[in-house]
mmCIF file of C-alpha atoms in Angstrom:
data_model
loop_
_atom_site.group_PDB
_atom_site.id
_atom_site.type_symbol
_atom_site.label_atom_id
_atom_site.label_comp_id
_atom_site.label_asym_id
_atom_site.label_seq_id
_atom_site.Cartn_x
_atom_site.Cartn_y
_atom_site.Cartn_z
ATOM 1 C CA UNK A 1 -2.134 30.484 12.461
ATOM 2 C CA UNK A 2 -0.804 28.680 15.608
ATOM 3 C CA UNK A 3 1.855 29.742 17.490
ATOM 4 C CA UNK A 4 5.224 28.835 16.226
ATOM 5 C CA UNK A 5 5.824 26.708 19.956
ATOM 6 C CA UNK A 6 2.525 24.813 19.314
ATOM 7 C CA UNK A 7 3.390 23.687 15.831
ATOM 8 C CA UNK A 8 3.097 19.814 15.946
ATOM 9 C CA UNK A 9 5.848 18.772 13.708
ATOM 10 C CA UNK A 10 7.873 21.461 15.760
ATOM 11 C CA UNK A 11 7.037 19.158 19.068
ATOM 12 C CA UNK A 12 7.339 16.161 17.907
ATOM 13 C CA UNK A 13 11.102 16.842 16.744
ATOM 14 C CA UNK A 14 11.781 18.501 20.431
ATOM 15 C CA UNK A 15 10.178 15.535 21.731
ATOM 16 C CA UNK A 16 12.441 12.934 19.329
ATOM 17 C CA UNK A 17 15.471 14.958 19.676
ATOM 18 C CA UNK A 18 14.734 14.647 23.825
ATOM 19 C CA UNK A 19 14.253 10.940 23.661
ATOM 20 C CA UNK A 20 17.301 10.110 21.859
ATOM 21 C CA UNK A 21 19.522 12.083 24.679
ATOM 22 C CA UNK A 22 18.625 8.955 25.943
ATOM 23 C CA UNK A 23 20.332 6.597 23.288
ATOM 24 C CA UNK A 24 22.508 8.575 21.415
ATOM 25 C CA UNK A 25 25.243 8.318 23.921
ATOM 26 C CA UNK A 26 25.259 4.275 24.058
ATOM 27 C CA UNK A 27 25.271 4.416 20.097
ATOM 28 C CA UNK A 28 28.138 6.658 20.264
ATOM 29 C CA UNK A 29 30.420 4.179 22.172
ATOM 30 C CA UNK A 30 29.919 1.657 19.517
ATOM 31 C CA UNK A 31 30.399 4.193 16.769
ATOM 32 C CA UNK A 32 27.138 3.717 15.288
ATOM 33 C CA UNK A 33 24.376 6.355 13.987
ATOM 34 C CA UNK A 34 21.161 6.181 14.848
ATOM 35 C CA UNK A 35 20.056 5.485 11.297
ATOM 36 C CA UNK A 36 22.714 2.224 11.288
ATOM 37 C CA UNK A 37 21.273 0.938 14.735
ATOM 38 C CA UNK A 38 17.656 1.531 13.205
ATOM 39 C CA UNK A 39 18.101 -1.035 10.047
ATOM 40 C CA UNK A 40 19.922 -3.081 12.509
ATOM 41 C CA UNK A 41 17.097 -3.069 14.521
ATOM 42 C CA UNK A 42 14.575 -4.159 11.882
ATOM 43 C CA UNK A 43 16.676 -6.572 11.265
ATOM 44 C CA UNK A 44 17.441 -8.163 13.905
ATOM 45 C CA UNK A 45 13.330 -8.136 14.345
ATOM 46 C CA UNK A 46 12.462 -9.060 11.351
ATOM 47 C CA UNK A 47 15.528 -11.331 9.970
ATOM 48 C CA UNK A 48 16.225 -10.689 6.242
ATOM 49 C CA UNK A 49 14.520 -8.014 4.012
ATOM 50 C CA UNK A 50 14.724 -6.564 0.897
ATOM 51 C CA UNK A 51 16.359 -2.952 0.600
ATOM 52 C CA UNK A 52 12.682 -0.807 -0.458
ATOM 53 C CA UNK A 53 11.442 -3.010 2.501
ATOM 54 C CA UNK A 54 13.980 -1.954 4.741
ATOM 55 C CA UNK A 55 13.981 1.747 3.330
ATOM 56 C CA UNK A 56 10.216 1.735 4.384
ATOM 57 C CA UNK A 57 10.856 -0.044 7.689
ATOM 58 C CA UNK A 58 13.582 2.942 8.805
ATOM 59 C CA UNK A 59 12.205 5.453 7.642
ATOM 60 C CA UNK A 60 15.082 5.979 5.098
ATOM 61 C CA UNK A 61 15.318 7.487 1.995
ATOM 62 C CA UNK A 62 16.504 4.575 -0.654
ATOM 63 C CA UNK A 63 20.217 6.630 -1.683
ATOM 64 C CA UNK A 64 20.607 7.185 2.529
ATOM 65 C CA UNK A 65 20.066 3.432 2.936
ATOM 66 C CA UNK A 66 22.317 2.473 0.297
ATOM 67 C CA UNK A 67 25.494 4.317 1.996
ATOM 68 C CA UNK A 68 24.090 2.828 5.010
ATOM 69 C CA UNK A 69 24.267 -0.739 4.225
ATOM 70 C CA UNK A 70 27.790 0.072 2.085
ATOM 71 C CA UNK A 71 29.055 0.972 5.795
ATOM 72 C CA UNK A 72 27.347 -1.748 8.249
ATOM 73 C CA UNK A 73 28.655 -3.979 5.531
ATOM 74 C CA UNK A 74 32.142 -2.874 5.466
ATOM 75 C CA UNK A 75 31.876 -3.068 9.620
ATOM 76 C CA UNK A 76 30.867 -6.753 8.532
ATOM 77 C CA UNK A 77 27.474 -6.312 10.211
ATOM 78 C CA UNK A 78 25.242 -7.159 7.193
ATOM 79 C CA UNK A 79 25.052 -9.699 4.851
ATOM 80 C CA UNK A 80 23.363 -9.502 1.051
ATOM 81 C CA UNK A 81 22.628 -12.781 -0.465
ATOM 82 C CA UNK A 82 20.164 -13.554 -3.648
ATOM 83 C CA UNK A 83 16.683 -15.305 -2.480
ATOM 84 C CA UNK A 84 16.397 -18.512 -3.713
ATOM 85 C CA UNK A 85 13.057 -17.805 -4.790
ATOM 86 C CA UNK A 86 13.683 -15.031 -6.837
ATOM 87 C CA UNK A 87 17.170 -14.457 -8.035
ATOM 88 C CA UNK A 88 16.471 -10.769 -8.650
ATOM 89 C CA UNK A 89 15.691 -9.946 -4.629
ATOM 90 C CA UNK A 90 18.323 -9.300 -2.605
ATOM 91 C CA UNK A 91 17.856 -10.596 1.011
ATOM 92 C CA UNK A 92 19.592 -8.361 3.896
ATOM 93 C CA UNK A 93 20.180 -9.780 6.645
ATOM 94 C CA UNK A 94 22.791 -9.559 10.301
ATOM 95 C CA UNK A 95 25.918 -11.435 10.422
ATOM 96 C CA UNK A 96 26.487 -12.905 13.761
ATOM 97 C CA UNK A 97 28.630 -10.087 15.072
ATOM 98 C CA UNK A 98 25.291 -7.892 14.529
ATOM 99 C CA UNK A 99 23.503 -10.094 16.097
ATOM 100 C CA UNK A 100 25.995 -10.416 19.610
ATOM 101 C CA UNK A 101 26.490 -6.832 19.297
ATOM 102 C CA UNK A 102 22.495 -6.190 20.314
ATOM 103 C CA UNK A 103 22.099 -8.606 22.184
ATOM 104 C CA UNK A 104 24.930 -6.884 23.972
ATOM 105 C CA UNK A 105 23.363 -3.484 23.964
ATOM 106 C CA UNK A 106 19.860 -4.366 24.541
ATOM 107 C CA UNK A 107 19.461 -4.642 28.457
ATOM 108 C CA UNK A 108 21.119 -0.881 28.374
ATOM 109 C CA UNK A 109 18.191 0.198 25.296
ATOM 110 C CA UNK A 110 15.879 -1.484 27.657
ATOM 111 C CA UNK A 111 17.500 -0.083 31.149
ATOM 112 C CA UNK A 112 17.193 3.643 28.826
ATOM 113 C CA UNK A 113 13.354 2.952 28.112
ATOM 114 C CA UNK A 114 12.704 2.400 31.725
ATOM 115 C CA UNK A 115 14.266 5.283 32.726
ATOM 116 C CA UNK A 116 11.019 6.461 30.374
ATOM 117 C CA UNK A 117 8.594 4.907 32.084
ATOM 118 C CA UNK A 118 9.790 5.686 35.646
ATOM 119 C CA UNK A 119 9.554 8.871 34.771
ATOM 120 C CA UNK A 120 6.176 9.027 32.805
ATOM 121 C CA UNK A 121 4.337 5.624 33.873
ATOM 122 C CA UNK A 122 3.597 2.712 31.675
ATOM 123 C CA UNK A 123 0.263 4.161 30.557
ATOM 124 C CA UNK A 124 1.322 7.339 30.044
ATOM 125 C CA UNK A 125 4.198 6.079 27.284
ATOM 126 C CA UNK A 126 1.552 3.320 25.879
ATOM 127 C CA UNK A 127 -1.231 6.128 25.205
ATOM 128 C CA UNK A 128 1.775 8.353 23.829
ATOM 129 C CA UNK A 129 2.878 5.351 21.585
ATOM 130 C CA UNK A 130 -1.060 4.604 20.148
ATOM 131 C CA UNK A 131 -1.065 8.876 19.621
ATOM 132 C CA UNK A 132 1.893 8.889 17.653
ATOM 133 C CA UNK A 133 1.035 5.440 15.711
ATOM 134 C CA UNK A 134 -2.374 7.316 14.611
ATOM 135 C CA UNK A 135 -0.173 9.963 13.461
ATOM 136 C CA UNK A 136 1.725 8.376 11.654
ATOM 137 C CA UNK A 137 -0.847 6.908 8.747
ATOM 138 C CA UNK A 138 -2.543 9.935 9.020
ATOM 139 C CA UNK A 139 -3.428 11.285 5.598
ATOM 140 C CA UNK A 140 -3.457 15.050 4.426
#
């Protein structure tokens, strides 16, 4: 058996808990968790999705995502509306006070990442970024 240090799902928590040194600070001062600036994120990216969708997106499990959305939607962050396709989805989607607050905080996210690649070089984070992407489809 490897070495308890050399276990990778060991590393790649260090390396995650590491990175978000980084962010969890600037999150902090907004009183946001990293799991509410995550499906903020997506959505902001993506513009409305359904909750499974969303879940998926965050990596979130469904019941985490549903306090989640109870919360960004009580901080009026989130809307839900019916699609008019299908009245059974429910679309979620930003308000426009989500939607000024990252615009707001994303020249700090991006002034964080390039603190990243000063340190490590842009092909150094890009190879990192297509290793962990492999990883993460990889099946048992």
């Amino acid at each position: 058996m490897r070495k308890f240090e050399d276990s990778l799902p060991l590393q790649l928590l260090k390396a995650r808990e590491a990175s978000m040194l980084f962010f969890r600070p600037l999150l902090n001062e907004y009183a946001l968790t990293e799991q509410q600036w995550r499906v903020l994120r997506a959505l902001y990216e993506y513009k409305e999705m359904e909750s499974k969708e969303l879940a998926d997106s965050c990596c979130l499990l469904s019941p985490s995502l549903t306090g989640i959305l109870k919360r960004l939607k009580q901080q009026d962050y989130i809307k839900c509306q019916k699609s008019a396709d299908d009245q059974r989805r429910n679309l979620i989607s930003l308000t426009n006070k989500a939607q000024t607050l990252i615009q707001q905080l994303s020249p700090v996210v991006e002034a964080r990442y390039k603190t990243f690649t000063d340190r490590y070089g842009e092909q150094k984070l890009e190879q990192l970024m297509v290793l962990i992407k492999e990883l993460s489809i990889i099946e048992p």
